[in-house]
Coordinates of C-alpha atoms in Angstrom, one line a residue:
L96 CA 6.2 4.9 5.3
V97 CA 5.4 6.8 8.0
N98 CA 8.1 9.1 9.6
G99 CA 11.3 7.5 7.8
N100 CA 9.5 4.1 9.9
P101 CA 7.8 1.4 7.7
S102 CA 6.0 -0.2 10.2
A103 CA 4.9 2.4 12.2
W104 CA 1.2 2.6 11.1
A105 CA 0.6 -0.9 11.6
V106 CA 2.0 0.3 15.9
D107 CA -0.6 3.1 16.2
I108 CA -3.0 0.6 14.7
A109 CA -2.4 -2.6 17.1
T110 CA -2.7 0.3 20.0
L111 CA -5.8 2.1 19.2
L112 CA -7.0 -1.6 18.9
A113 CA -5.3 -2.2 22.4
T114 CA -7.0 1.3 24.2
R115 CA -10.4 1.3 22.1
Q116 CA -13.5 1.2 24.8
E117 CA -15.7 -0.1 23.5
Q118 CA -15.7 -3.6 20.9
L119 CA -15.9 -3.8 17.7
V120 CA -18.3 -5.7 15.7
F121 CA -17.9 -7.1 12.4
T122 CA -19.6 -6.4 9.3
S123 CA -20.5 -8.3 6.7
T124 CA -20.4 -7.4 2.9
D125 CA -20.9 -10.4 1.7
R126 CA -24.7 -11.8 2.7
G127 CA -24.7 -15.1 1.6
G128 CA -21.4 -15.9 4.0
R129 CA -18.3 -15.5 5.2
G130 CA -19.4 -14.5 8.2
G131 CA -23.1 -13.5 7.8
T132 CA -26.1 -13.6 10.1
P133 CA -28.7 -16.1 9.8
D134 CA -30.9 -12.9 10.1
D135 CA -28.8 -11.2 8.0
T136 CA -32.2 -11.0 4.8
G137 CA -29.7 -8.8 2.4
P138 CA -29.0 -10.1 -1.2
S139 CA -25.5 -11.2 -2.2
M140 CA -23.5 -9.9 -5.4
R141 CA -23.9 -13.5 -6.9
S142 CA -27.9 -12.6 -7.1
I143 CA -27.5 -9.1 -8.9
S144 CA -26.6 -9.6 -13.2
V145 CA -26.9 -5.3 -13.6
R146 CA -23.8 -2.9 -12.4
F147 CA -25.1 0.6 -11.8
G148 CA -21.5 2.3 -11.5
I149 CA -21.0 3.7 -8.4
A150 CA -19.5 2.8 -4.5
P151 CA -22.0 4.4 -1.9
A152 CA -21.0 7.1 -0.2
N153 CA -21.3 5.2 3.5
Y154 CA -22.7 1.3 3.8
A155 CA -24.8 1.7 7.2
E156 CA -28.4 2.1 7.4
G157 CA -29.3 5.3 7.0
G158 CA -33.1 5.3 5.6
D159 CA -32.8 8.8 4.1
G160 CA -31.2 7.4 0.6
V161 CA -27.7 5.8 -1.0
G162 CA -25.3 9.0 -1.1
V163 CA -23.3 8.9 -4.2
G164 CA -19.4 8.5 -3.2
E165 CA -18.2 7.5 -6.3
V166 CA -19.0 7.2 -9.7
F167 CA -17.3 4.6 -12.3
D168 CA -16.8 6.1 -15.8
G169 CA -18.3 4.1 -18.7
T170 CA -20.8 2.2 -16.5
S171 CA -24.8 3.3 -16.6
A172 CA -24.6 5.5 -13.8
A173 CA -22.3 7.9 -15.5
E174 CA -23.7 7.7 -18.4
A175 CA -27.5 8.7 -17.0
G176 CA -25.6 12.0 -15.1
I177 CA -25.3 10.8 -12.1
K178 CA -22.0 12.4 -10.0
T179 CA -20.4 11.5 -7.0
G180 CA -22.1 13.7 -4.0
D181 CA -26.0 12.7 -5.5
R182 CA -28.1 10.7 -3.4
I183 CA -30.5 7.3 -4.7
T184 CA -33.6 8.5 -2.8
R185 CA -36.0 6.6 -5.1
W186 CA -36.0 3.5 -7.9
N187 CA -38.7 3.1 -10.2
G188 CA -41.1 5.8 -8.1
E189 CA -40.7 3.3 -4.8
P190 CA -38.3 4.9 -1.8
V191 CA -34.6 4.0 -1.2
D192 CA -34.0 3.9 2.7
D193 CA -30.0 2.4 1.9
V194 CA -27.5 0.5 0.8
Q195 CA -28.7 -2.8 1.7
H196 CA -32.1 -1.9 0.7
W197 CA -31.1 -0.5 -2.8
M198 CA -29.6 -3.9 -3.5
T199 CA -33.1 -5.5 -3.1
Y200 CA -33.8 -3.6 -6.7
L201 CA -31.0 -4.4 -8.1
T202 CA -31.5 -7.7 -7.5
K203 CA -35.3 -8.0 -9.8
H204 CA -33.4 -6.3 -13.0
K205 CA -31.5 -7.8 -16.4
P206 CA -28.9 -6.1 -18.4
G207 CA -30.8 -3.3 -20.6
D208 CA -33.6 -3.0 -18.2
I209 CA -34.9 1.0 -17.7
V210 CA -35.0 2.3 -15.0
D211 CA -36.1 5.8 -13.4
V212 CA -33.9 6.7 -10.5
T213 CA -34.4 9.5 -8.5
I214 CA -32.0 11.8 -6.8
V215 CA -30.7 15.0 -5.0
R216 CA -27.8 17.0 -6.1
P217 CA -26.6 19.6 -3.8
K218 CA -27.1 23.1 -5.7
D219 CA -23.1 23.5 -4.6
P220 CA -21.4 20.7 -3.5
K221 CA -19.3 23.6 -1.1
N222 CA -21.7 25.5 0.3
K223 CA -24.6 23.4 2.7
D224 CA -26.8 26.7 2.7
A225 CA -27.4 26.6 -1.6
G226 CA -29.9 24.0 -0.9
S227 CA -30.6 21.2 -3.3
E228 CA -32.3 19.5 -6.2
E229 CA -34.3 16.9 -6.8
M230 CA -34.1 14.8 -10.5
V231 CA -35.2 12.4 -12.0
M232 CA -32.1 10.1 -14.4
R233 CA -33.9 7.7 -17.1
V234 CA -30.7 5.0 -16.6
T235 CA -29.7 1.4 -18.4
L236 CA -28.8 -1.0 -16.9
K237 CA -25.8 -2.9 -17.8
A238 CA -24.4 -6.5 -17.1
R239 CA -22.0 -6.3 -14.4
D240 CA -17.9 -7.6 -15.5
Q241 CA -18.2 -11.8 -15.2
A242 CA -14.2 -11.1 -14.5
A243 CA -15.4 -9.9 -10.9
R244 CA -17.9 -11.6 -9.8

């Protein structure tokens, strides 16, 4: 409900899209189909048997790791002490460039595997000038929930 009008948000979105200068570009999150391009070589979720337990902060390619946007309770990441705001920079000592690159590492593991995940954590998330610290977290990977597939 926006200003008492249940469809005002739809009008706002339609107006924004109709007046947008640049063309929208579809980016598939499913590398195995549903819009993926033939040259899109990232792994599909079907090829991953483990669940790390985070939602990335950004799915765009960035080259500086994977920002942690959310950590889900009871998952491998949560149990290892990974927190929202951390940035994953290495996986078993190998650099992590972005989400797609990190997903290729996940495809190589099975439940019960133990991995060393290097993260960068802000010393004070509210003060960017406070700096950050790098730490290695030992993570035991868990199986993906079969119902989530």
